[in-house]
């Protein structure tokens, strides 16, 4: 079932003339509790591929593109254009629109190693042996961080839908 179809209705008088309309109460906010979304037995980690949408993933994984809302809510994604990874084509267009020179230096990163782990410290100016990060590379890093999501296991969907329905009605 599609996301907004599940919302209850309310009456609304847009002009104050006692001429009410019945509308979906879209001002309700629902989220899954932290225990649910952190329980590793209820989801798998999924890497979004170039050009995939919540609808295409829901269709392939659950057989219904209208279950895209489950993927979005489970990952607390409220603003798809800002929080869902852009396709490669969208990213190139975005970077070209945002920056005068996509290949200009955005910042520098200095690798810091501790045992087997390496982290990068962001710097505003060059210090040897820092690595130059261009505007394009910076935006690509931001997009790559968005590519890994939690994909609820198909067998768990009825419980997720029931939890949602309970919250949306109250």
XYZ file of C-alpha atoms in Angstrom:
170
model
C 0.000 0.000 0.000
C 1.245 3.492 -0.860
C 2.456 5.711 1.955
C -0.206 8.432 2.062
C -3.075 6.013 1.469
C -2.556 4.817 5.040
C -2.964 8.240 6.644
C -6.264 9.032 8.374
C -8.429 11.857 7.104
C -9.363 15.080 8.829
C -11.729 17.906 8.038
C -10.359 21.253 6.969
C -11.997 24.617 6.344
C -9.534 26.451 4.086
C -11.549 29.671 3.864
C -13.218 29.793 7.276
C -16.662 29.722 5.662
C -17.856 26.472 7.299
C -17.383 24.777 3.920
C -15.193 21.909 5.133
C -13.273 19.453 3.021
C -12.068 15.998 3.976
C -8.329 15.650 3.411
C -5.490 13.299 4.337
C -3.821 14.324 7.585
C -0.302 14.518 6.156
C 1.050 16.414 9.169
C 1.499 13.212 11.137
C 5.078 12.067 11.685
C 5.961 8.414 12.053
C 9.319 6.832 12.749
C 10.506 3.406 13.742
C 11.932 2.989 17.215
C 15.693 2.739 17.605
C 15.568 -0.864 18.812
C 13.806 -1.874 15.604
C 16.188 -0.162 13.179
C 19.289 -1.280 15.067
C 18.299 -4.953 15.315
C 20.698 -6.577 12.798
C 18.420 -9.609 12.395
C 15.696 -7.417 10.847
C 17.660 -5.903 7.967
C 20.563 -6.378 5.631
C 23.048 -3.702 4.670
C 22.533 -2.691 1.052
C 24.743 -0.642 -1.289
C 22.645 1.512 -3.621
C 23.798 1.144 -7.224
C 24.047 4.017 -9.706
C 20.596 5.248 -10.694
C 18.618 3.080 -8.268
C 15.597 4.676 -6.665
C 13.646 3.709 -3.550
C 10.886 2.528 -5.907
C 13.167 0.330 -8.010
C 14.683 -1.282 -4.903
C 11.240 -1.855 -3.333
C 9.995 -3.397 -6.586
C 12.955 -5.752 -6.893
C 13.183 -6.692 -3.192
C 9.516 -6.679 -2.170
C 7.639 -6.975 -5.470
C 5.907 -3.615 -4.967
C 7.371 -0.176 -5.792
C 4.788 1.422 -3.473
C 6.672 -0.048 -0.499
C 9.433 2.504 -1.113
C 8.230 4.341 2.005
C 9.418 1.439 4.168
C 12.969 1.787 2.857
C 12.890 5.558 3.333
C 11.429 5.527 6.854
C 13.648 2.664 7.996
C 16.649 4.801 7.009
C 15.124 8.050 8.313
C 15.248 9.618 4.853
C 12.827 12.526 4.762
C 14.193 14.581 1.867
C 14.928 12.333 -1.117
C 16.703 14.960 -3.278
C 19.061 15.826 -0.414
C 19.460 12.452 1.324
C 19.292 9.838 -1.471
C 22.458 9.403 -3.553
C 22.438 11.062 -6.940
C 23.123 9.046 -10.096
C 26.502 9.643 -11.722
C 24.858 11.846 -14.359
C 22.988 13.859 -11.691
C 26.176 14.242 -9.656
C 28.147 15.633 -12.617
C 25.355 18.113 -13.396
C 25.059 19.096 -9.714
C 28.811 19.692 -9.300
C 29.042 21.648 -12.569
C 26.143 23.827 -11.435
C 27.453 24.346 -7.882
C 31.115 25.124 -8.610
C 32.791 27.430 -11.115
C 35.625 24.892 -11.342
C 34.763 21.312 -10.332
C 38.470 20.409 -10.485
C 39.608 23.190 -8.139
C 40.853 22.252 -4.683
C 38.053 21.961 -2.146
C 40.333 21.014 0.753
C 43.267 18.809 1.697
C 43.212 15.553 3.666
C 46.007 14.205 5.803
C 46.017 10.436 6.385
C 46.343 9.407 10.042
C 47.042 5.735 10.749
C 46.594 3.834 13.974
C 47.206 0.106 13.747
C 45.168 -1.198 10.801
C 42.829 1.816 10.646
C 43.465 4.940 8.567
C 41.403 8.102 8.935
C 41.684 11.352 7.026
C 41.872 14.734 8.731
C 40.396 17.595 6.725
C 42.745 20.576 6.253
C 42.146 23.981 4.675
C 45.736 24.371 3.483
C 48.431 22.000 2.287
C 50.688 20.237 4.786
C 52.978 17.454 3.573
C 51.916 14.687 2.790
C 48.295 15.858 2.496
C 46.148 14.750 -0.422
C 44.289 17.291 -2.554
C 40.512 16.802 -2.715
C 38.797 18.576 -5.598
C 35.280 19.977 -5.485
C 34.095 17.001 -7.521
C 35.835 14.470 -5.267
C 34.381 16.145 -2.187
C 30.820 15.925 -3.535
C 31.458 12.343 -4.662
C 32.569 11.441 -1.107
C 29.333 12.911 0.263
C 27.306 10.873 -2.227
C 29.198 7.658 -1.486
C 28.413 8.041 2.215
C 24.697 7.981 1.322
C 24.908 4.760 -0.705
C 24.804 2.291 2.177
C 21.338 1.774 3.644
C 19.488 -0.696 5.818
C 17.123 -2.863 3.813
C 14.427 -4.482 5.961
C 14.106 -8.227 5.431
C 11.028 -9.136 3.403
C 9.661 -11.488 6.086
C 9.639 -8.573 8.522
C 7.482 -6.285 6.328
C 4.129 -7.190 7.954
C 5.490 -6.234 11.389
C 6.840 -2.956 9.991
C 3.515 -2.178 8.329
C 1.588 -2.968 11.530
C 3.893 -0.750 13.573
C 3.361 2.056 11.080
C -0.438 1.664 11.110
C -0.548 1.791 14.920
C 1.499 4.971 14.975
C -0.358 6.715 12.167
C -3.780 6.182 13.729
C -2.794 7.435 17.198
